[in-house]
Coordinates of N, CA and C in Angstrom, one line a residue:
M17 N 9.5 17.8 -33.7 CA 9.7 16.8 -32.6 C 10.5 15.7 -32.9
S18 N 10.9 15.5 -31.2 CA 12.3 14.9 -31.2 C 12.1 13.4 -31.5
R19 N 13.2 12.8 -31.8 CA 12.8 11.1 -31.9 C 12.8 10.7 -30.5
F20 N 13.3 11.3 -29.2 CA 13.1 11.0 -28.3 C 12.1 10.9 -27.7
V21 N 11.3 12.4 -27.5 CA 10.0 12.7 -27.6 C 9.0 11.5 -28.1
N22 N 9.0 11.5 -29.3 CA 8.2 10.4 -29.9 C 8.2 9.3 -29.3
A23 N 9.8 8.4 -28.8 CA 9.7 7.3 -28.0 C 9.0 7.3 -27.1
V24 N 9.0 8.4 -26.2 CA 8.3 8.6 -25.3 C 6.9 8.3 -25.3
L25 N 6.6 9.6 -26.3 CA 4.7 9.2 -26.4 C 4.2 8.0 -26.8
L26 N 5.1 7.2 -27.9 CA 5.2 6.2 -28.1 C 4.9 5.0 -26.7
A27 N 6.0 5.1 -26.0 CA 6.2 4.2 -24.9 C 5.0 4.4 -24.2
A28 N 4.2 5.5 -23.7 CA 2.9 6.0 -22.7 C 1.8 5.2 -23.6
A29 N 1.8 5.4 -24.7 CA 0.8 5.0 -25.4 C 0.4 3.0 -25.5
M30 N 2.3 2.8 -25.6 CA 1.8 1.2 -25.0 C 1.9 0.6 -23.7
L31 N 2.0 1.8 -23.0 CA 1.5 1.2 -21.6 C 0.1 1.4 -21.4
A32 N -0.6 2.6 -22.0 CA -1.9 2.8 -21.8 C -2.8 1.5 -22.7
N33 N -2.4 1.4 -23.2 CA -3.2 0.3 -24.0 C -2.8 -1.2 -23.2
V34 N -1.6 -1.4 -22.5 CA -1.5 -2.7 -21.8 C -2.8 -2.4 -20.8
V35 N -2.5 -1.4 -19.8 CA -3.4 -0.9 -18.7 C -5.1 -1.3 -19.2
G36 N -5.0 -0.9 -20.6 CA -6.6 -0.4 -20.4 C -7.0 -2.4 -21.1
T37 N -6.3 -3.0 -21.2 CA -6.7 -3.9 -21.9 C -6.2 -5.6 -20.6
S38 N -6.1 -4.9 -20.1 CA -5.3 -6.0 -18.8 C -6.8 -5.8 -17.4
H39 N -7.0 -7.7 -17.0 CA -8.6 -7.7 -16.3 C -7.6 -8.1 -15.0
A40 N -8.6 -7.5 -14.0 CA -8.6 -7.2 -12.9 C -8.7 -8.9 -12.1
A41 N -7.9 -8.9 -11.3 CA -7.8 -10.3 -10.6 C -7.4 -10.4 -9.2
I42 N -8.9 -10.9 -8.7 CA -8.4 -11.0 -7.3 C -7.7 -12.3 -6.4
I43 N -6.7 -12.3 -5.6 CA -6.0 -13.5 -5.1 C -6.5 -13.4 -3.8
I44 N -6.3 -14.0 -3.2 CA -6.1 -14.5 -1.5 C -5.0 -14.7 -1.3
S45 N -4.4 -13.7 -0.7 CA -2.7 -13.5 -1.1 C -2.4 -13.4 0.4
E46 N -3.3 -14.0 1.6 CA -2.7 -14.4 3.0 C -3.9 -14.8 4.0
V47 N -3.3 -15.7 5.0 CA -4.6 -16.1 5.7 C -3.6 -16.3 7.2
D48 N -4.5 -16.2 8.2 CA -3.9 -16.5 9.4 C -5.3 -17.5 10.2
P49 N -5.2 -18.9 9.7 CA -6.8 -19.2 10.7 C -5.8 -19.4 12.5
A50 N -5.0 -19.5 12.3 CA -4.5 -19.6 14.0 C -4.9 -18.3 15.2
S51 N -5.3 -17.1 14.4 CA -5.1 -16.0 14.9 C -6.2 -15.7 16.0
S52 N -7.3 -16.0 15.9 CA -8.1 -16.3 16.7 C -7.6 -16.9 18.1
G53 N -6.8 -17.8 17.9 CA -6.7 -18.9 19.3 C -5.5 -18.2 19.7
N54 N -4.1 -17.8 18.8 CA -2.6 -17.5 19.5 C -2.6 -16.3 19.0
S55 N -3.5 -14.9 18.9 CA -3.0 -13.4 19.0 C -3.8 -13.0 19.5
S56 N -3.6 -11.6 20.6 CA -4.2 -10.7 21.0 C -5.7 -10.4 20.1
V57 N -5.6 -10.1 18.4 CA -6.3 -10.1 17.6 C -7.7 -10.7 17.9
A58 N -7.3 -11.9 18.2 CA -8.6 -12.9 18.8 C -9.6 -13.2 17.5
A59 N -9.3 -13.1 16.5 CA -9.8 -13.4 15.3 C -9.3 -13.6 14.0
D60 N -9.8 -14.6 13.3 CA -9.1 -15.4 12.3 C -9.0 -14.3 11.0
W61 N -8.3 -14.5 10.1 CA -8.3 -13.0 9.0 C -7.9 -13.7 8.2
F62 N -8.2 -13.2 6.5 CA -7.5 -13.3 5.4 C -7.6 -12.2 5.1
E63 N -6.3 -12.2 3.2 CA -6.5 -10.7 2.6 C -6.6 -11.2 1.2
L64 N -7.5 -10.2 0.3 CA -7.5 -9.9 -0.4 C -6.6 -8.9 -1.5
T65 N -6.1 -9.7 -2.6 CA -5.1 -8.6 -3.3 C -5.9 -8.6 -4.7
N66 N -6.1 -7.3 -5.2 CA -5.9 -6.9 -6.7 C -4.7 -6.8 -7.8
T67 N -4.5 -7.7 -8.1 CA -2.9 -7.9 -8.7 C -3.4 -7.4 -10.5
G68 N -4.4 -6.7 -10.5 CA -5.1 -6.5 -12.2 C -4.8 -4.7 -12.1
A69 N -5.4 -4.4 -13.4 CA -5.2 -2.7 -13.4 C -6.3 -1.9 -13.8
S70 N -7.2 -2.5 -13.2 CA -8.3 -2.1 -12.8 C -9.3 -2.2 -11.6
G71 N -10.1 -1.3 -10.9 CA -10.6 -1.9 -9.4 C -11.8 -2.5 -9.7
V72 N -12.0 -3.5 -8.4 CA -13.1 -4.2 -8.6 C -14.0 -3.9 -7.8
N73 N -15.6 -4.0 -8.1 CA -16.4 -3.8 -7.1 C -16.4 -5.1 -6.4
I74 N -16.6 -5.2 -5.0 CA -17.0 -6.4 -4.3 C -18.3 -6.7 -3.8
T75 N -19.0 -5.4 -3.6 CA -20.4 -5.6 -3.1 C -21.2 -6.5 -3.3
G76 N -21.8 -7.7 -2.6 CA -22.5 -8.4 -2.2 C -21.6 -9.9 -2.3
W77 N -20.0 -9.7 -2.3 CA -19.2 -10.8 -2.5 C -19.4 -11.3 -1.0
K78 N -19.0 -12.6 -0.7 CA -19.2 -13.6 0.3 C -18.1 -14.8 0.6
V79 N -17.6 -15.2 1.6 CA -16.4 -16.2 2.1 C -17.3 -17.7 2.7
D80 N -16.5 -18.4 2.3 CA -17.4 -20.2 2.7 C -15.9 -20.4 3.3
D81 N -15.7 -21.3 3.8 CA -14.3 -22.5 4.2 C -14.5 -23.6 3.5
N82 N -14.2 -24.6 3.9 CA -13.7 -25.5 3.2 C -15.7 -26.6 2.7
S83 N -16.6 -26.1 3.2 CA -18.0 -26.7 2.7 C -17.8 -26.3 1.2
N84 N -16.9 -25.1 0.7 CA -17.0 -25.0 -0.5 C -18.5 -24.5 -1.0
L85 N -19.1 -23.8 -0.5 CA -20.9 -23.9 -1.0 C -21.4 -22.5 -0.5
F86 N -21.6 -21.6 -1.7 CA -22.4 -20.4 -1.8 C -23.0 -20.2 -0.7
G87 N -24.0 -21.1 -0.8 CA -25.4 -21.4 0.5 C -25.1 -21.1 1.7
S88 N -23.8 -21.4 2.1 CA -23.5 -21.3 3.6 C -22.2 -20.3 3.8
S89 N -21.8 -19.5 2.4 CA -21.2 -18.5 2.5 C -21.9 -17.3 3.2
L90 N -20.5 -16.0 4.2 CA -21.2 -14.9 4.9 C -20.6 -13.8 4.2
A91 N -21.0 -12.8 4.1 CA -21.0 -11.6 3.3 C -19.9 -11.2 4.3
L92 N -18.7 -10.3 2.8 CA -18.0 -9.7 3.0 C -18.5 -7.9 3.8
L93 N -18.2 -7.4 4.6 CA -18.7 -6.5 5.0 C -17.4 -5.1 5.2
G94 N -17.8 -4.2 5.2 CA -17.1 -2.5 5.3 C -16.4 -2.3 4.3
I95 N -16.0 -3.1 3.1 CA -15.5 -2.6 1.6 C -15.9 -3.4 0.7
T96 N -16.6 -1.9 -0.2 CA -17.1 -2.4 -1.2 C -16.1 -2.5 -2.9
S97 N -14.9 -2.5 -3.0 CA -14.2 -2.4 -3.9 C -12.4 -2.5 -3.4
I98 N -11.9 -2.7 -4.8 CA -10.7 -3.1 -4.3 C -9.8 -2.3 -5.2
Q99 N -9.2 -1.5 -5.1 CA -8.4 -1.1 -6.2 C -7.0 -1.9 -6.8
P100 N -6.5 -0.9 -8.0 CA -5.2 -2.1 -8.4 C -4.4 -2.2 -7.4
G101 N -3.3 -3.5 -7.0 CA -2.4 -3.3 -6.3 C -2.7 -3.1 -4.9
Q102 N -3.8 -3.2 -4.6 CA -4.2 -2.9 -3.1 C -4.6 -4.4 -2.4
S103 N -4.3 -4.7 -1.1 CA -4.7 -5.0 -0.5 C -5.2 -5.0 0.7
V104 N -6.6 -6.0 0.9 CA -7.1 -5.6 1.8 C -7.6 -7.0 3.1
I105 N -7.8 -6.6 4.5 CA -7.7 -7.6 4.9 C -9.2 -7.9 5.8
F106 N -9.7 -9.1 5.4 CA -11.0 -9.3 6.4 C -11.2 -10.2 7.4
A107 N -11.6 -9.6 8.4 CA -11.6 -10.7 10.1 C -12.7 -11.0 10.5
E108 N -12.6 -12.3 10.9 CA -14.0 -12.6 11.3 C -14.5 -11.7 13.0
S109 N -15.5 -10.5 12.4 CA -16.2 -9.8 13.9 C -17.4 -9.6 13.8
T110 N -17.8 -9.5 15.4 CA -18.8 -8.5 14.8 C -18.7 -7.0 15.6
N111 N -17.7 -6.6 15.7 CA -17.5 -5.0 15.7 C -16.2 -4.8 15.1
L112 N -16.5 -4.7 13.8 CA -15.0 -4.3 13.1 C -14.3 -3.1 13.6
A113 N -14.8 -2.1 14.3 CA -14.4 -1.1 15.1 C -13.0 -1.5 16.4
A114 N -13.6 -2.5 16.8 CA -13.1 -3.0 17.9 C -11.7 -3.9 17.5
T115 N -12.6 -4.7 16.3 CA -11.6 -6.0 16.2 C -10.2 -5.4 15.4
Q116 N -10.3 -4.0 14.5 CA -9.2 -3.1 13.7 C -8.4 -2.6 14.8
A117 N -8.9 -2.2 15.8 CA -8.3 -1.7 16.9 C -7.3 -2.6 17.5
L118 N -7.5 -3.6 18.0 CA -6.8 -5.0 18.0 C -5.6 -5.1 16.9
F119 N -6.1 -5.2 16.1 CA -5.0 -5.7 14.9 C -4.1 -4.7 14.6
V120 N -4.7 -3.4 14.6 CA -3.6 -2.4 14.3 C -2.2 -2.7 15.6
N121 N -2.9 -2.9 16.9 CA -2.0 -2.3 18.0 C -1.2 -3.6 17.9
A122 N -1.5 -4.8 17.6 CA -1.1 -6.4 17.2 C -0.1 -6.0 16.1
W123 N 0.1 -5.6 15.0 CA 0.9 -5.8 14.3 C 1.8 -4.6 13.8
F124 N 0.8 -3.3 14.1 CA 1.4 -1.7 13.4 C 1.9 -1.0 14.9
G125 N 1.6 -1.7 16.1 CA 1.7 -0.9 17.4 C 1.2 0.1 17.5
G126 N 0.2 -0.2 17.4 CA -1.2 1.3 17.9 C -1.4 2.1 16.4
I127 N -0.5 2.3 15.5 CA -0.3 3.1 14.4 C -0.8 2.6 13.2
T128 N -1.8 2.9 12.5 CA -2.3 2.8 11.2 C -1.9 3.4 10.3
P129 N -1.2 2.2 9.4 CA -0.4 2.4 8.3 C -1.4 3.6 7.4
A130 N -0.7 4.0 6.0 CA -1.3 4.6 5.0 C -2.0 3.7 4.4
G131 N -3.2 3.7 4.0 CA -3.9 3.2 3.0 C -4.5 1.7 3.7
F132 N -3.9 1.3 4.9 CA -4.6 0.2 5.5 C -6.4 0.1 5.6
L133 N -6.8 -0.9 5.0 CA -8.0 -1.6 5.1 C -8.7 -2.4 5.6
M134 N -9.8 -2.5 6.4 CA -10.2 -3.9 7.3 C -11.5 -4.1 7.0
G135 N -12.0 -5.4 6.4 CA -13.4 -5.4 6.3 C -13.6 -6.5 7.3
S136 N -15.0 -6.9 7.5 CA -15.5 -8.0 8.3 C -16.1 -9.1 7.5
Y137 N -16.4 -10.0 8.1 CA -17.2 -11.4 8.0 C -17.9 -11.8 9.6
S138 N -18.9 -12.4 9.5 CA -19.5 -12.9 10.9 C -20.8 -13.7 10.3
G139 N -20.8 -14.4 11.2 CA -21.9 -15.8 11.2 C -21.5 -17.2 11.6
S140 N -22.2 -17.9 11.5 CA -22.5 -19.2 11.8 C -22.2 -19.9 10.7
G141 N -21.1 -21.4 11.0 CA -20.8 -22.1 9.9 C -19.6 -22.0 9.3
I142 N -18.4 -20.7 9.6 CA -17.4 -20.6 9.0 C -16.7 -20.5 10.5
G143 N -15.3 -21.4 10.1 CA -14.1 -21.0 11.4 C -12.7 -21.8 11.1
F144 N -11.7 -20.8 10.3 CA -11.2 -21.2 9.8 C -10.2 -22.4 10.9
G145 N -10.3 -23.2 10.3 CA -9.3 -24.6 11.7 C -8.1 -24.7 11.6
T146 N -7.3 -24.8 12.8 CA -5.7 -24.5 12.4 C -4.9 -26.0 11.9
G147 N -6.3 -27.1 11.8 CA -5.6 -28.6 11.6 C -6.0 -28.4 9.7
G148 N -6.3 -27.1 9.2 CA -6.5 -27.3 7.8 C -7.8 -27.1 7.4
D149 N -7.8 -26.3 6.3 CA -9.2 -25.8 6.1 C -9.3 -24.7 4.4
A150 N -10.0 -24.3 4.3 CA -9.9 -23.5 3.3 C -10.4 -22.2 2.8
V151 N -10.2 -21.0 2.1 CA -11.1 -19.8 2.0 C -11.3 -20.0 0.4
N152 N -12.9 -19.6 0.2 CA -13.5 -19.4 -1.0 C -14.4 -18.3 -0.9
I153 N -13.9 -17.7 -2.2 CA -14.5 -16.2 -2.2 C -15.4 -16.3 -3.7
F154 N -16.8 -15.9 -3.2 CA -17.9 -15.8 -4.3 C -18.4 -14.6 -4.5
N155 N -18.7 -14.4 -5.9 CA -19.3 -13.1 -6.0 C -20.5 -12.9 -5.9
A156 N -21.3 -11.9 -6.1 CA -22.7 -11.6 -5.7 C -24.0 -12.6 -6.3
A157 N -23.1 -13.1 -7.6 CA -23.6 -14.0 -8.0 C -23.7 -15.9 -8.0
G158 N -22.8 -15.7 -6.9 CA -22.5 -17.0 -6.4 C -21.6 -17.6 -7.2
V159 N -20.3 -16.9 -8.1 CA -19.3 -17.3 -9.2 C -18.2 -17.6 -8.2
L160 N -17.6 -18.0 -7.7 CA -16.4 -18.9 -7.3 C -15.3 -17.7 -8.2
Q161 N -14.4 -16.9 -7.3 CA -13.7 -16.0 -7.4 C -12.4 -16.2 -7.4
A162 N -12.0 -16.9 -6.3 CA -10.7 -17.4 -5.4 C -11.0 -18.2 -4.8
N163 N -9.8 -19.6 -4.5 CA -10.1 -19.8 -3.6 C -8.9 -20.6 -3.3
I164 N -8.6 -21.1 -2.1 CA -7.4 -21.9 -1.7 C -7.6 -22.7 -0.5
S165 N -6.7 -23.6 -0.8 CA -6.6 -24.7 0.8 C -5.3 -24.6 1.6
F166 N -5.4 -24.9 2.7 CA -4.1 -24.9 3.4 C -4.0 -26.0 4.5
G167 N -2.9 -26.5 5.0 CA -2.7 -27.4 6.1 C -2.9 -27.0 7.3
A168 N -2.2 -27.5 8.1 CA -2.0 -27.1 10.0 C -1.4 -26.3 9.4
A169 N -1.9 -25.3 10.6 CA -1.3 -23.9 10.8 C 0.1 -24.6 11.8
S170 N 0.7 -23.2 11.5 CA 2.1 -23.3 12.3 C 1.8 -21.9 12.9
T171 N 2.2 -22.0 14.3 CA 2.0 -21.2 15.8 C 3.2 -19.9 15.4
G172 N 2.1 -18.5 15.2 CA 3.2 -17.4 15.0 C 3.3 -17.3 13.3
F173 N 2.7 -18.1 12.4 CA 3.1 -17.4 11.2 C 1.9 -17.6 10.2
T174 N 1.5 -16.5 9.2 CA 0.8 -16.8 8.4 C 0.9 -17.8 7.3
F175 N 0.1 -18.0 6.2 CA 0.3 -18.7 5.2 C 0.6 -17.5 4.2
D176 N 1.5 -17.4 3.7 CA 1.4 -16.7 2.7 C 1.2 -17.5 1.0
N177 N 0.2 -16.6 0.6 CA 0.2 -17.0 -0.7 C 0.2 -15.8 -1.8
A178 N 1.3 -15.0 -1.7 CA 1.7 -13.9 -2.6 C 1.5 -14.6 -4.0
A179 N 2.0 -15.7 -4.0 CA 2.2 -16.3 -5.9 C 0.4 -16.2 -6.1
G180 N -0.4 -16.1 -5.5 CA -1.2 -15.9 -6.0 C -2.4 -17.6 -6.4
L181 N -1.6 -18.3 -5.6 CA -2.3 -20.0 -5.8 C -3.7 -20.2 -6.0
T182 N -3.9 -20.5 -6.7 CA -5.4 -21.5 -6.4 C -5.6 -22.9 -5.8
G183 N -4.7 -23.4 -5.3 CA -4.8 -24.9 -4.9 C -4.4 -25.1 -3.6
P184 N -3.9 -25.7 -2.9 CA -3.2 -25.9 -1.9 C -1.9 -25.3 -1.5
V185 N -2.0 -24.5 -0.4 CA -0.9 -23.6 0.2 C 0.0 -24.2 1.1
S186 N 0.9 -23.9 1.2 CA 1.8 -24.4 2.0 C 3.0 -23.7 2.9
Q187 N 3.1 -22.5 2.1 CA 4.1 -21.5 2.7 C 4.1 -20.5 3.4
F188 N 4.5 -20.7 4.5 CA 4.6 -19.9 5.7 C 5.3 -18.3 5.5
S189 N 4.6 -17.3 5.9 CA 5.5 -16.2 5.8 C 6.7 -16.5 6.7
A190 N 7.6 -15.6 6.1 CA 9.0 -15.6 6.6 C 9.5 -14.3 6.7
V191 N 10.2 -13.4 7.7 CA 10.4 -12.2 7.7 C 11.5 -11.9 6.3
G192 N 11.0 -10.5 5.9 CA 11.7 -9.9 4.8 C 10.9 -10.9 3.5
V193 N 10.3 -11.2 3.3 CA 9.8 -12.3 2.2 C 8.5 -12.0 2.0
N194 N 8.2 -10.8 0.9 CA 7.0 -10.6 0.5 C 6.6 -9.7 1.5
G195 N 7.4 -8.7 2.0 CA 7.3 -8.1 3.0 C 6.8 -8.4 4.5
A196 N 6.7 -9.5 4.3 CA 6.7 -10.1 5.8 C 7.2 -9.5 7.3
F197 N 7.2 -9.4 8.2 CA 7.4 -8.6 9.1 C 7.1 -9.6 10.8
A198 N 7.8 -9.3 11.9 CA 7.9 -9.7 13.3 C 6.4 -8.9 13.6
G199 N 4.9 -9.8 14.2 CA 4.0 -8.1 14.7 C 4.7 -7.8 15.9
S200 N 4.2 -6.4 16.4 CA 5.1 -5.5 17.6 C 5.0 -6.5 18.5
S201 N 3.4 -7.2 19.3 CA 3.3 -7.2 20.4 C 3.0 -8.7 20.3
D202 N 2.6 -9.4 19.4 CA 2.4 -10.9 19.1 C 3.5 -12.1 18.9
G203 N 4.4 -11.0 18.0 CA 5.5 -11.8 17.5 C 5.4 -12.9 16.3
R204 N 3.5 -12.6 16.1 CA 3.9 -13.2 14.8 C 4.2 -12.9 13.5
V205 N 4.4 -13.5 12.5 CA 5.2 -13.3 11.3 C 3.8 -13.1 10.3
G206 N 3.7 -12.3 9.3 CA 3.6 -11.8 8.2 C 3.1 -10.3 7.6
S207 N 2.3 -10.6 6.7 CA 2.5 -9.1 5.7 C 1.1 -8.5 5.8
P208 N 0.3 -8.0 7.0 CA -1.2 -7.7 6.7 C -1.0 -6.7 5.8
G209 N -1.9 -6.6 4.7 CA -2.0 -5.0 4.4 C -1.2 -5.0 3.4
I210 N -0.2 -5.4 3.3 CA 0.8 -5.4 2.2 C 0.8 -5.9 0.7
V211 N 1.1 -5.2 -0.1 CA 0.9 -5.6 -1.3 C 2.1 -6.3 -1.8
P212 N 2.0 -7.9 -1.9 CA 2.7 -8.7 -2.0 C 3.7 -8.4 -3.3
I213 N 5.0 -9.2 -3.1 CA 5.7 -8.7 -4.6 C 5.2 -9.1 -5.6
P214 N 4.7 -10.2 -6.1 CA 4.4 -10.6 -7.4 C 2.8 -9.7 -7.5
A215 N 2.3 -9.5 -6.8 CA 1.2 -8.3 -7.2 C 1.5 -7.5 -8.0
A216 N 2.6 -6.9 -7.9 CA 3.2 -5.4 -8.2 C 4.0 -5.7 -9.1
A217 N 4.1 -6.9 -9.8 CA 5.1 -7.4 -10.0 C 4.8 -7.3 -11.9
W218 N 3.5 -7.3 -12.3 CA 2.9 -6.5 -13.9 C 3.1 -5.1 -14.0
L219 N 2.9 -4.3 -12.9 CA 3.0 -2.8 -13.2 C 4.6 -2.8 -13.4
L220 N 5.6 -3.5 -12.2 CA 6.9 -2.9 -12.4 C 7.5 -3.6 -13.9
G221 N 7.1 -4.9 -14.2 CA 7.2 -5.2 -15.8 C 6.6 -4.3 -16.9
S222 N 5.9 -3.8 -16.8 CA 5.1 -2.8 -17.6 C 6.4 -1.4 -17.7
A223 N 6.3 -0.9 -16.6 CA 7.8 0.1 -16.3 C 8.7 -0.2 -17.0
F224 N 9.6 -1.4 -16.9 CA 10.7 -1.8 -17.8 C 10.4 -1.8 -19.0
G225 N 9.2 -2.1 -19.2 CA 8.9 -2.8 -20.8 C 9.0 -1.1 -22.0
V226 N 8.7 -0.2 -20.7 CA 8.4 1.4 -21.5 C 10.2 1.7 -21.6
L227 N 10.7 1.5 -20.3 CA 12.3 1.8 -20.4 C 12.8 1.2 -21.9
G228 N 12.2 -0.2 -21.8 CA 12.9 -0.4 -23.1 C 12.8 0.0 -24.1
V229 N 11.4 0.3 -24.6 CA 11.4 1.2 -25.8 C 11.8 2.1 -25.9
I230 N 11.8 2.6 -24.9 CA 12.8 4.2 -25.1 C 13.9 4.2 -25.6
R231 N 14.7 3.1 -24.7 CA 16.2 2.9 -25.3 C 16.6 2.4 -26.5
R232 N 15.6 1.6 -27.0 CA 15.7 0.9 -28.4 C 15.4 2.2 -29.3
R233 N 14.7 3.2 -29.0 CA 14.2 4.2 -29.9 C 15.6 4.9 -30.2
R234 N 15.7 5.3 -28.5 CA 17.0 6.1 -29.2 C 18.2 6.1 -29.5
A235 N 18.3 4.5 -29.4 CA 19.5 3.9 -29.7 C 19.7 3.9 -31.5
G236 N 17.9 3.8 -32.2 CA 18.1 3.6 -33.2 C 18.4 5.3 -33.9

């Protein structure tokens, strides 16, 4: 067996080992607290992204705002799992099909992108404020899984948290940054359903690591 083939097999084994030992991580990657009042979607929404290497079962997970209480949180509906590198939108809605149609029309010109997924939440006690608020995500046991806070919203821009911060978020989406673009009908800027660059960086880094091993082995 050639040294190159050996190197490839070794690299594959290393990558498999990294994937197998990595842990899934859910981040709140984007929030639009002004969408209910300044968009044809007429619903606030946030985005969860799985930055890990394995799927996450989110059955029974809930969301709360800045009351920060599991007891007042609302169930996340319509989505039961988030796969590695996947971003999922959750909108405040009692009619998910209708809200998703409005969302797809506003952001994607009526054509649903491949892989786009949307869930919902509804009930009293939650309403993301444009003057500042928070998003808290709990698992079914009430353990906090992700949380961010944000200040005053900017008309026309979502909050970009592709960096996966767990504290205050102040960065607004900008066209061309982390996949953000201007919505087709509302002119809002964001990247709904698009995997943010930092979320995909782990896989990219792993690929480069494999190439590095191959090159070093071949050189040897």
